[in-house]
Amino acid sequence: MSARYYAQRRLNPYRGVVQYVEVGDGEARSLDGVTWHLRADDGQGWVRPVGVWVEGRGLVAGVGARHPELLAALQGRPALPFPLIDSVELWLLDKESGRPLALLDAQAPSRHHHGLAELAWLPFALTYRGYHSAALAERLPAGAGAPRHRDFLERQVNGRARPYAGAQWFRRRPDGAGEGLTGYRLAPAWQGRHLGGAEFPELLVTDAWNSRLEKSAIHDYHAWLSPFLLCWPGLTDATRAELELAAWRRPRWLAQVYRLLPKVIDRAGLNAALVAARLQEAANAEEDGFG
């Protein structure tokens, strides 16, 4: 039984790139390349969690030993990161131009389905409260009752698609171009259209905005998520270098995903950031111990 190794993005909101090992009716998935969560058919037609496998330790929980093919595929897996296969992308569309505005979803071509979609872009999970934009802090009021920076972002992006937001699936080619497929509230001429790679934002949201504040807000958003965006293959060197500078300032998040980076331009910067992450982890452990 042959194993499949691939990766897919978690989107709307973006929460990183998941690595998958798939064998028959079993799979293992990981967000960091170290801890793998195993799922398999329970024999009654349900796919359920069956264990946790950790690099260097093996199976640490569950009944994964009942699925030796999956464990063997994990132990013999190729180098990380695995190829990204979700090349069919759903883009929220700019209301005026009809061009891609923000990435909502991505699927593998073999698993693509048109089903009902949420036509609102989300910058973060609803429970996340940590986001801060330096640009927005300079311009927005502070204190009790002040708008949260994540809310400003959400209104900024979704407002450009409303009223009656539309979205379209595109089959992306290796050169970045895209073939328009089905969608939601599409103009008749848009189905089957072809857009060049430059028509698509390189990251999650377009950086083409009318005001300096709007541009800065999107720049700060991508910088905030930089460790996880560096997991994308195909970024230009200029974009990757800019994201690296931001990611070195977020060492704890970087430490979670550095094994999944397909390319590193500033290797010395990465190493320094990982040292900073270890120091932060030790300091937090000491603080927790005094609690």
PDB file of C-alpha atoms in Angstrom:
ATOM      1  CA  MET A   1       0.000   0.000   0.000  1.00  0.00           C
ATOM      2  CA  SER A   2       1.649   3.236  -1.159  1.00  0.00           C
ATOM      3  CA  ALA A   3       1.735   6.375   0.956  1.00  0.00           C
ATOM      4  CA  ARG A   4       0.907   9.924  -0.159  1.00  0.00           C
ATOM      5  CA  TYR A   5       2.782  12.909   1.225  1.00  0.00           C
ATOM      6  CA  TYR A   6       1.380  16.387   0.671  1.00  0.00           C
ATOM      7  CA  ALA A   7       0.594  19.730   2.311  1.00  0.00           C
ATOM      8  CA  GLN A   8      -2.402  22.068   2.365  1.00  0.00           C
ATOM      9  CA  ARG A   9      -3.060  25.545   3.735  1.00  0.00           C
ATOM     10  CA  ARG A  10      -5.584  26.214   6.516  1.00  0.00           C
ATOM     11  CA  LEU A  11      -7.521  29.251   5.390  1.00  0.00           C
ATOM     12  CA  ASN A  12     -10.081  31.836   6.397  1.00  0.00           C
ATOM     13  CA  PRO A  13      -8.509  32.568   8.722  1.00  0.00           C
ATOM     14  CA  TYR A  14      -5.027  31.495   7.698  1.00  0.00           C
ATOM     15  CA  ARG A  15      -3.493  29.218  10.338  1.00  0.00           C
ATOM     16  CA  GLY A  16      -0.466  27.739   8.655  1.00  0.00           C
ATOM     17  CA  VAL A  17       0.322  24.826   6.356  1.00  0.00           C
ATOM     18  CA  VAL A  18      -0.633  21.286   7.381  1.00  0.00           C
ATOM     19  CA  GLN A  19       1.596  18.356   6.417  1.00  0.00           C
ATOM     20  CA  TYR A  20      -0.196  15.081   5.601  1.00  0.00           C
ATOM     21  CA  VAL A  21       0.856  11.453   5.413  1.00  0.00           C
ATOM     22  CA  GLU A  22      -1.920   9.300   3.964  1.00  0.00           C
ATOM     23  CA  VAL A  23      -2.023   5.512   3.676  1.00  0.00           C
ATOM     24  CA  GLY A  24      -5.232   3.732   2.770  1.00  0.00           C
ATOM     25  CA  ASP A  25      -7.915   4.796   5.236  1.00  0.00           C
ATOM     26  CA  GLY A  26      -5.416   6.300   7.685  1.00  0.00           C
ATOM     27  CA  GLU A  27      -3.695   9.679   7.818  1.00  0.00           C
ATOM     28  CA  ALA A  28      -1.305  11.657   9.986  1.00  0.00           C
ATOM     29  CA  ARG A  29      -1.244  15.449  10.056  1.00  0.00           C
ATOM     30  CA  SER A  30       1.146  17.943  11.564  1.00  0.00           C
ATOM     31  CA  LEU A  31       1.429  21.711  11.872  1.00  0.00           C
ATOM     32  CA  ASP A  32       5.083  21.706  12.943  1.00  0.00           C
ATOM     33  CA  GLY A  33       6.667  18.588  11.437  1.00  0.00           C
ATOM     34  CA  VAL A  34       7.310  17.139  14.919  1.00  0.00           C
ATOM     35  CA  THR A  35       3.975  16.125  16.438  1.00  0.00           C
ATOM     36  CA  TRP A  36       1.667  14.104  14.199  1.00  0.00           C
ATOM     37  CA  HIS A  37      -1.988  13.412  14.955  1.00  0.00           C
ATOM     38  CA  LEU A  38      -3.172  10.085  13.579  1.00  0.00           C
ATOM     39  CA  ARG A  39      -6.661   9.326  12.295  1.00  0.00           C
ATOM     40  CA  ALA A  40      -8.021   6.116  10.806  1.00  0.00           C
ATOM     41  CA  ASP A  41     -11.204   4.186  10.040  1.00  0.00           C
ATOM     42  CA  ASP A  42     -12.512   2.563  13.209  1.00  0.00           C
ATOM     43  CA  GLY A  43     -13.944  -0.396  11.285  1.00  0.00           C
ATOM     44  CA  GLN A  44     -17.487   0.982  11.442  1.00  0.00           C
ATOM     45  CA  GLY A  45     -17.137   3.585   8.716  1.00  0.00           C
ATOM     46  CA  TRP A  46     -16.022   6.454  10.958  1.00  0.00           C
ATOM     47  CA  VAL A  47     -12.628   8.153  10.779  1.00  0.00           C
ATOM     48  CA  ARG A  48     -11.481   8.858  14.331  1.00  0.00           C
ATOM     49  CA  PRO A  49      -8.310   9.930  16.189  1.00  0.00           C
ATOM     50  CA  VAL A  50      -6.171   6.897  16.930  1.00  0.00           C
ATOM     51  CA  GLY A  51      -2.958   8.299  18.360  1.00  0.00           C
ATOM     52  CA  VAL A  52      -0.150  10.819  18.515  1.00  0.00           C
ATOM     53  CA  TRP A  53       3.293  10.202  17.037  1.00  0.00           C
ATOM     54  CA  VAL A  54       6.254  12.456  17.922  1.00  0.00           C
ATOM     55  CA  GLU A  55       9.527  12.719  16.029  1.00  0.00           C
ATOM     56  CA  GLY A  56      12.301  11.005  17.988  1.00  0.00           C
ATOM     57  CA  ARG A  57       9.871   9.345  20.425  1.00  0.00           C
ATOM     58  CA  GLY A  58       7.485   7.394  18.234  1.00  0.00           C
ATOM     59  CA  LEU A  59       3.919   6.643  19.273  1.00  0.00           C
ATOM     60  CA  VAL A  60       3.193   8.427  22.565  1.00  0.00           C
ATOM     61  CA  ALA A  61      -0.598   8.075  22.844  1.00  0.00           C
ATOM     62  CA  GLY A  62      -3.539   6.125  21.476  1.00  0.00           C
ATOM     63  CA  VAL A  63      -3.872   2.917  19.528  1.00  0.00           C
ATOM     64  CA  GLY A  64      -1.880   3.871  16.459  1.00  0.00           C
ATOM     65  CA  ALA A  65       0.060   0.612  16.710  1.00  0.00           C
ATOM     66  CA  ARG A  66      -2.986  -1.021  15.144  1.00  0.00           C
ATOM     67  CA  HIS A  67      -2.109   0.806  11.936  1.00  0.00           C
ATOM     68  CA  PRO A  68       1.460  -0.311  11.156  1.00  0.00           C
ATOM     69  CA  GLU A  69       1.337   0.910   7.544  1.00  0.00           C
ATOM     70  CA  LEU A  70       0.714   4.456   8.723  1.00  0.00           C
ATOM     71  CA  LEU A  71       3.499   4.295  11.305  1.00  0.00           C
ATOM     72  CA  ALA A  72       5.891   2.902   8.698  1.00  0.00           C
ATOM     73  CA  ALA A  73       4.976   5.718   6.298  1.00  0.00           C
ATOM     74  CA  LEU A  74       5.666   8.277   9.028  1.00  0.00           C
ATOM     75  CA  GLN A  75       9.022   6.785   9.903  1.00  0.00           C
ATOM     76  CA  GLY A  76      10.043   6.590   6.249  1.00  0.00           C
ATOM     77  CA  ARG A  77       8.678   9.932   5.146  1.00  0.00           C
ATOM     78  CA  PRO A  78      10.636  12.169   2.746  1.00  0.00           C
ATOM     79  CA  ALA A  79      12.111  15.505   3.736  1.00  0.00           C
ATOM     80  CA  LEU A  80       9.823  18.281   4.881  1.00  0.00           C
ATOM     81  CA  PRO A  81       8.021  20.288   3.729  1.00  0.00           C
ATOM     82  CA  PHE A  82       5.828  18.152   1.498  1.00  0.00           C
ATOM     83  CA  PRO A  83       4.534  19.530  -1.839  1.00  0.00           C
ATOM     84  CA  LEU A  84       1.631  21.960  -1.565  1.00  0.00           C
ATOM     85  CA  ILE A  85      -1.285  20.516  -3.566  1.00  0.00           C
ATOM     86  CA  ASP A  86      -4.119  23.025  -3.005  1.00  0.00           C
ATOM     87  CA  SER A  87      -3.811  24.794  -6.357  1.00  0.00           C
ATOM     88  CA  VAL A  88      -7.552  25.455  -6.829  1.00  0.00           C
ATOM     89  CA  GLU A  89      -8.165  28.684  -4.916  1.00  0.00           C
ATOM     90  CA  LEU A  90     -11.284  30.612  -3.944  1.00  0.00           C
ATOM     91  CA  TRP A  91     -10.764  34.383  -4.037  1.00  0.00           C
ATOM     92  CA  LEU A  92     -13.009  37.110  -2.683  1.00  0.00           C
ATOM     93  CA  LEU A  93     -13.415  39.605  -5.528  1.00  0.00           C
ATOM     94  CA  ASP A  94     -12.993  43.361  -5.577  1.00  0.00           C
ATOM     95  CA  LYS A  95     -16.460  44.796  -6.187  1.00  0.00           C
ATOM     96  CA  GLU A  96     -15.333  47.399  -8.730  1.00  0.00           C
ATOM     97  CA  SER A  97     -12.662  45.559 -10.723  1.00  0.00           C
ATOM     98  CA  GLY A  98     -13.685  41.916 -10.255  1.00  0.00           C
ATOM     99  CA  ARG A  99     -10.042  41.083  -9.514  1.00  0.00           C
ATOM    100  CA  PRO A 100      -8.874  38.768  -6.689  1.00  0.00           C
ATOM    101  CA  LEU A 101      -8.901  40.596  -3.368  1.00  0.00           C
ATOM    102  CA  ALA A 102      -8.382  38.077  -0.533  1.00  0.00           C
ATOM    103  CA  LEU A 103      -7.848  34.331  -0.376  1.00  0.00           C
ATOM    104  CA  LEU A 104     -10.768  32.420   1.176  1.00  0.00           C
ATOM    105  CA  ASP A 105     -10.057  28.746   0.483  1.00  0.00           C
ATOM    106  CA  ALA A 106      -7.797  26.354  -1.419  1.00  0.00           C
ATOM    107  CA  GLN A 107      -8.325  22.744  -2.438  1.00  0.00           C
ATOM    108  CA  ALA A 108      -6.539  20.010  -4.308  1.00  0.00           C
ATOM    109  CA  PRO A 109      -7.790  19.701  -7.911  1.00  0.00           C
ATOM    110  CA  SER A 110      -8.792  16.074  -7.328  1.00  0.00           C
ATOM    111  CA  ARG A 111     -10.931  17.045  -4.322  1.00  0.00           C
ATOM    112  CA  HIS A 112     -12.344  20.342  -5.509  1.00  0.00           C
ATOM    113  CA  HIS A 113     -16.045  20.896  -4.959  1.00  0.00           C
ATOM    114  CA  HIS A 114     -18.121  23.991  -5.442  1.00  0.00           C
ATOM    115  CA  GLY A 115     -20.144  23.810  -2.168  1.00  0.00           C
ATOM    116  CA  LEU A 116     -21.532  26.673  -0.165  1.00  0.00           C
ATOM    117  CA  ALA A 117     -18.830  29.139   0.840  1.00  0.00           C
ATOM    118  CA  GLU A 118     -18.532  31.876   3.455  1.00  0.00           C
ATOM    119  CA  LEU A 119     -18.093  35.082   1.455  1.00  0.00           C
ATOM    120  CA  ALA A 120     -16.446  37.082   4.219  1.00  0.00           C
ATOM    121  CA  TRP A 121     -12.705  37.214   4.814  1.00  0.00           C
ATOM    122  CA  LEU A 122     -11.455  36.608   8.354  1.00  0.00           C
ATOM    123  CA  PRO A 123      -7.996  37.825   9.437  1.00  0.00           C
ATOM    124  CA  PHE A 124      -7.858  35.691  12.616  1.00  0.00           C
ATOM    125  CA  ALA A 125      -9.834  33.132  14.555  1.00  0.00           C
ATOM    126  CA  LEU A 126     -12.585  34.794  16.575  1.00  0.00           C
ATOM    127  CA  THR A 127     -10.926  33.814  19.852  1.00  0.00           C
ATOM    128  CA  TYR A 128      -7.588  35.458  18.981  1.00  0.00           C
ATOM    129  CA  ARG A 129      -7.074  38.820  20.689  1.00  0.00           C
ATOM    130  CA  GLY A 130      -3.345  39.387  20.297  1.00  0.00           C
ATOM    131  CA  TYR A 131      -3.090  41.251  16.999  1.00  0.00           C
ATOM    132  CA  HIS A 132      -1.518  44.731  17.057  1.00  0.00           C
ATOM    133  CA  SER A 133      -0.643  46.959  14.109  1.00  0.00           C
ATOM    134  CA  ALA A 134       1.885  49.745  14.641  1.00  0.00           C
ATOM    135  CA  ALA A 135       0.377  51.718  11.752  1.00  0.00           C
ATOM    136  CA  LEU A 136      -3.143  51.484  13.138  1.00  0.00           C
ATOM    137  CA  ALA A 137      -1.976  52.314  16.666  1.00  0.00           C
ATOM    138  CA  GLU A 138      -0.757  55.692  15.398  1.00  0.00           C
ATOM    139  CA  ARG A 139      -4.077  56.598  13.781  1.00  0.00           C
ATOM    140  CA  LEU A 140      -6.832  54.877  15.740  1.00  0.00           C
ATOM    141  CA  PRO A 141      -8.036  55.969  19.195  1.00  0.00           C
ATOM    142  CA  ALA A 142      -6.878  53.902  22.163  1.00  0.00           C
ATOM    143  CA  GLY A 143      -8.532  52.928  25.417  1.00  0.00           C
ATOM    144  CA  ALA A 144     -11.834  51.336  26.354  1.00  0.00           C
ATOM    145  CA  GLY A 145     -14.273  51.168  23.474  1.00  0.00           C
ATOM    146  CA  ALA A 146     -11.607  51.768  20.812  1.00  0.00           C
ATOM    147  CA  PRO A 147     -11.885  49.590  17.682  1.00  0.00           C
ATOM    148  CA  ARG A 148      -9.723  46.485  17.690  1.00  0.00           C
ATOM    149  CA  HIS A 149      -7.101  46.375  14.977  1.00  0.00           C
ATOM    150  CA  ARG A 150      -8.389  43.026  13.706  1.00  0.00           C
ATOM    151  CA  ASP A 151     -11.865  44.559  13.315  1.00  0.00           C
ATOM    152  CA  PHE A 152     -10.443  47.446  11.275  1.00  0.00           C
ATOM    153  CA  LEU A 153      -8.742  44.935   8.950  1.00  0.00           C
ATOM    154  CA  GLU A 154     -11.890  42.874   8.568  1.00  0.00           C
ATOM    155  CA  ARG A 155     -13.992  45.916   7.660  1.00  0.00           C
ATOM    156  CA  GLN A 156     -11.321  47.260   5.324  1.00  0.00           C
ATOM    157  CA  VAL A 157     -11.065  44.105   3.212  1.00  0.00           C
ATOM    158  CA  ASN A 158     -14.693  42.984   3.241  1.00  0.00           C
ATOM    159  CA  GLY A 159     -15.912  46.517   2.603  1.00  0.00           C
ATOM    160  CA  ARG A 160     -14.131  46.489  -0.752  1.00  0.00           C
ATOM    161  CA  ALA A 161     -16.144  43.410  -1.780  1.00  0.00           C
ATOM    162  CA  ARG A 162     -19.577  44.635  -0.646  1.00  0.00           C
ATOM    163  CA  PRO A 163     -22.456  44.964  -1.071  1.00  0.00           C
ATOM    164  CA  TYR A 164     -23.346  41.460  -2.210  1.00  0.00           C
ATOM    165  CA  ALA A 165     -19.832  40.020  -2.143  1.00  0.00           C
ATOM    166  CA  GLY A 166     -18.728  37.739  -4.949  1.00  0.00           C
ATOM    167  CA  ALA A 167     -15.998  35.090  -5.087  1.00  0.00           C
ATOM    168  CA  GLN A 168     -14.491  32.828  -7.727  1.00  0.00           C
ATOM    169  CA  TRP A 169     -12.539  29.597  -7.872  1.00  0.00           C
ATOM    170  CA  PHE A 170      -9.366  29.681  -9.940  1.00  0.00           C
ATOM    171  CA  ARG A 171      -7.189  26.810 -11.093  1.00  0.00           C
ATOM    172  CA  ARG A 172      -3.680  28.193 -10.598  1.00  0.00           C
ATOM    173  CA  ARG A 173      -0.824  27.175 -12.876  1.00  0.00           C
ATOM    174  CA  PRO A 174       2.828  26.821 -11.853  1.00  0.00           C
ATOM    175  CA  ASP A 175       3.579  30.201 -13.467  1.00  0.00           C
ATOM    176  CA  GLY A 176       0.989  31.876 -11.207  1.00  0.00           C
ATOM    177  CA  ALA A 177      -1.698  32.424 -13.856  1.00  0.00           C
ATOM    178  CA  GLY A 178      -5.229  31.293 -13.108  1.00  0.00           C
ATOM    179  CA  GLU A 179      -8.214  29.897 -15.007  1.00  0.00           C
ATOM    180  CA  GLY A 180     -11.551  31.119 -13.657  1.00  0.00           C
ATOM    181  CA  LEU A 181     -13.957  28.349 -12.704  1.00  0.00           C
ATOM    182  CA  THR A 182     -17.316  28.560 -10.968  1.00  0.00           C
ATOM    183  CA  GLY A 183     -18.085  31.077  -8.273  1.00  0.00           C
ATOM    184  CA  TYR A 184     -20.654  33.126  -6.428  1.00  0.00           C
ATOM    185  CA  ARG A 185     -22.371  36.235  -7.851  1.00  0.00           C
ATOM    186  CA  LEU A 186     -20.127  36.185 -10.932  1.00  0.00           C
ATOM    187  CA  ALA A 187     -20.584  38.356 -13.964  1.00  0.00           C
ATOM    188  CA  PRO A 188     -21.314  36.025 -16.918  1.00  0.00           C
ATOM    189  CA  ALA A 189     -18.067  36.927 -18.684  1.00  0.00           C
ATOM    190  CA  TRP A 190     -15.924  35.992 -15.689  1.00  0.00           C
ATOM    191  CA  GLN A 191     -16.489  32.236 -15.800  1.00  0.00           C
ATOM    192  CA  GLY A 192     -13.709  30.720 -17.867  1.00  0.00           C
ATOM    193  CA  ARG A 193     -11.614  33.899 -17.826  1.00  0.00           C
ATOM    194  CA  HIS A 194      -7.829  33.733 -17.623  1.00  0.00           C
ATOM    195  CA  LEU A 195      -5.838  36.026 -15.350  1.00  0.00           C
ATOM    196  CA  GLY A 196      -2.072  36.431 -15.348  1.00  0.00           C
ATOM    197  CA  GLY A 197      -0.048  35.778 -12.225  1.00  0.00           C
ATOM    198  CA  ALA A 198       0.334  39.506 -11.552  1.00  0.00           C
ATOM    199  CA  GLU A 199      -3.460  39.778 -11.131  1.00  0.00           C
ATOM    200  CA  PHE A 200      -3.314  37.659  -7.966  1.00  0.00           C
ATOM    201  CA  PRO A 201      -2.013  38.895  -4.601  1.00  0.00           C
ATOM    202  CA  GLU A 202       1.209  37.104  -3.720  1.00  0.00           C
ATOM    203  CA  LEU A 203       0.102  36.705  -0.099  1.00  0.00           C
ATOM    204  CA  LEU A 204      -3.320  36.544   1.545  1.00  0.00           C
ATOM    205  CA  VAL A 205      -4.672  39.988   0.654  1.00  0.00           C
ATOM    206  CA  THR A 206      -3.941  42.469  -2.112  1.00  0.00           C
ATOM    207  CA  ASP A 207      -1.494  45.246  -1.261  1.00  0.00           C
ATOM    208  CA  ALA A 208      -3.113  47.655  -3.770  1.00  0.00           C
ATOM    209  CA  TRP A 209      -4.943  50.209  -1.627  1.00  0.00           C
ATOM    210  CA  ASN A 210      -5.757  53.870  -2.054  1.00  0.00           C
ATOM    211  CA  SER A 211      -4.504  55.217   1.263  1.00  0.00           C
ATOM    212  CA  ARG A 212      -1.189  54.863   3.061  1.00  0.00           C
ATOM    213  CA  LEU A 213      -2.987  53.709   6.207  1.00  0.00           C
ATOM    214  CA  GLU A 214      -4.754  50.897   4.353  1.00  0.00           C
ATOM    215  CA  LYS A 215      -1.509  49.785   2.718  1.00  0.00           C
ATOM    216  CA  SER A 216       0.294  49.861   6.072  1.00  0.00           C
ATOM    217  CA  ALA A 217      -2.495  47.900   7.771  1.00  0.00           C
ATOM    218  CA  ILE A 218      -2.198  45.050   5.245  1.00  0.00           C
ATOM    219  CA  HIS A 219       1.612  45.163   5.453  1.00  0.00           C
ATOM    220  CA  ASP A 220       1.459  44.883   9.257  1.00  0.00           C
ATOM    221  CA  TYR A 221      -1.005  42.007   8.985  1.00  0.00           C
ATOM    222  CA  HIS A 222       1.257  39.985   6.710  1.00  0.00           C
ATOM    223  CA  ALA A 223       4.247  40.806   8.932  1.00  0.00           C
ATOM    224  CA  TRP A 224       2.333  39.525  11.963  1.00  0.00           C
ATOM    225  CA  LEU A 225       1.760  36.176  10.225  1.00  0.00           C
ATOM    226  CA  SER A 226       5.207  36.111   8.619  1.00  0.00           C
ATOM    227  CA  PRO A 227       6.491  32.862  10.226  1.00  0.00           C
ATOM    228  CA  PHE A 228       3.502  30.978   8.801  1.00  0.00           C
ATOM    229  CA  LEU A 229       3.559  32.723   5.419  1.00  0.00           C
ATOM    230  CA  LEU A 230       7.209  31.718   4.972  1.00  0.00           C
ATOM    231  CA  CYS A 231       5.905  28.134   4.676  1.00  0.00           C
ATOM    232  CA  TRP A 232       4.587  28.952   1.189  1.00  0.00           C
ATOM    233  CA  PRO A 233       6.697  27.804  -1.750  1.00  0.00           C
ATOM    234  CA  GLY A 234       6.874  30.021  -4.798  1.00  0.00           C
ATOM    235  CA  LEU A 235       7.337  33.356  -3.029  1.00  0.00           C
ATOM    236  CA  THR A 236       9.630  35.802  -4.788  1.00  0.00           C
ATOM    237  CA  ASP A 237      12.979  36.289  -3.099  1.00  0.00           C
ATOM    238  CA  ALA A 238      12.105  39.914  -2.373  1.00  0.00           C
ATOM    239  CA  THR A 239       8.885  38.931  -0.577  1.00  0.00           C
ATOM    240  CA  ARG A 240      10.580  36.096   1.274  1.00  0.00           C
ATOM    241  CA  ALA A 241      13.396  38.367   2.450  1.00  0.00           C
ATOM    242  CA  GLU A 242      10.895  40.941   3.736  1.00  0.00           C
ATOM    243  CA  LEU A 243       8.875  38.267   5.538  1.00  0.00           C
ATOM    244  CA  GLU A 244      12.039  36.842   7.075  1.00  0.00           C
ATOM    245  CA  LEU A 245      12.935  40.205   8.614  1.00  0.00           C
ATOM    246  CA  ALA A 246       9.476  40.298  10.208  1.00  0.00           C
ATOM    247  CA  ALA A 247       9.585  36.640  11.264  1.00  0.00           C
ATOM    248  CA  TRP A 248      12.900  37.016  13.102  1.00  0.00           C
ATOM    249  CA  ARG A 249      10.974  39.383  15.424  1.00  0.00           C
ATOM    250  CA  ARG A 250       8.406  36.676  16.172  1.00  0.00           C
ATOM    251  CA  PRO A 251      10.769  33.921  17.329  1.00  0.00           C
ATOM    252  CA  ARG A 252       8.314  31.799  19.306  1.00  0.00           C
ATOM    253  CA  TRP A 253       5.985  31.368  16.335  1.00  0.00           C
ATOM    254  CA  LEU A 254       8.957  30.835  14.049  1.00  0.00           C
ATOM    255  CA  ALA A 255      10.247  28.041  16.289  1.00  0.00           C
ATOM    256  CA  GLN A 256       6.989  26.163  15.721  1.00  0.00           C
ATOM    257  CA  VAL A 257       7.259  26.059  11.938  1.00  0.00           C
ATOM    258  CA  TYR A 258      10.887  26.552  10.886  1.00  0.00           C
ATOM    259  CA  ARG A 259      11.139  22.885   9.855  1.00  0.00           C
ATOM    260  CA  LEU A 260       8.464  23.578   7.234  1.00  0.00           C
ATOM    261  CA  LEU A 261      10.220  26.453   5.459  1.00  0.00           C
ATOM    262  CA  PRO A 262      10.905  25.486   1.816  1.00  0.00           C
ATOM    263  CA  LYS A 263      13.659  28.106   1.503  1.00  0.00           C
ATOM    264  CA  VAL A 264      15.668  30.388   3.789  1.00  0.00           C
ATOM    265  CA  ILE A 265      17.554  33.407   2.476  1.00  0.00           C
ATOM    266  CA  ASP A 266      19.067  34.684   5.737  1.00  0.00           C
ATOM    267  CA  ARG A 267      20.232  31.513   7.497  1.00  0.00           C
ATOM    268  CA  ALA A 268      22.132  33.467  10.168  1.00  0.00           C
ATOM    269  CA  GLY A 269      18.990  35.459  10.964  1.00  0.00           C
ATOM    270  CA  LEU A 270      16.988  32.237  11.335  1.00  0.00           C
ATOM    271  CA  ASN A 271      19.547  30.729  13.696  1.00  0.00           C
ATOM    272  CA  ALA A 272      19.602  33.873  15.837  1.00  0.00           C
ATOM    273  CA  ALA A 273      15.794  33.910  16.024  1.00  0.00           C
ATOM    274  CA  LEU A 274      15.710  30.260  17.121  1.00  0.00           C
ATOM    275  CA  VAL A 275      18.190  31.032  19.906  1.00  0.00           C
ATOM    276  CA  ALA A 276      15.926  33.904  20.986  1.00  0.00           C
ATOM    277  CA  ALA A 277      12.963  31.526  20.999  1.00  0.00           C
ATOM    278  CA  ARG A 278      14.771  29.106  23.309  1.00  0.00           C
ATOM    279  CA  LEU A 279      15.692  31.952  25.670  1.00  0.00           C
ATOM    280  CA  GLN A 280      12.082  33.167  25.731  1.00  0.00           C
ATOM    281  CA  GLU A 281      10.844  29.665  26.432  1.00  0.00           C
ATOM    282  CA  ALA A 282      13.295  29.273  29.320  1.00  0.00           C
ATOM    283  CA  ALA A 283      12.345  32.662  30.777  1.00  0.00           C
ATOM    284  CA  ASN A 284       8.660  31.835  30.625  1.00  0.00           C
ATOM    285  CA  ALA A 285       9.291  28.465  32.272  1.00  0.00           C
ATOM    286  CA  GLU A 286      11.075  30.213  35.131  1.00  0.00           C
ATOM    287  CA  GLU A 287       8.224  32.708  35.504  1.00  0.00           C
ATOM    288  CA  ASP A 288       5.684  29.904  35.508  1.00  0.00           C
ATOM    289  CA  GLY A 289       7.662  28.131  38.182  1.00  0.00           C
ATOM    290  CA  PHE A 290       7.410  31.129  40.522  1.00  0.00           C
ATOM    291  CA  GLY A 291       3.624  31.272  40.003  1.00  0.00           C
TER     292      GLY A 291
END
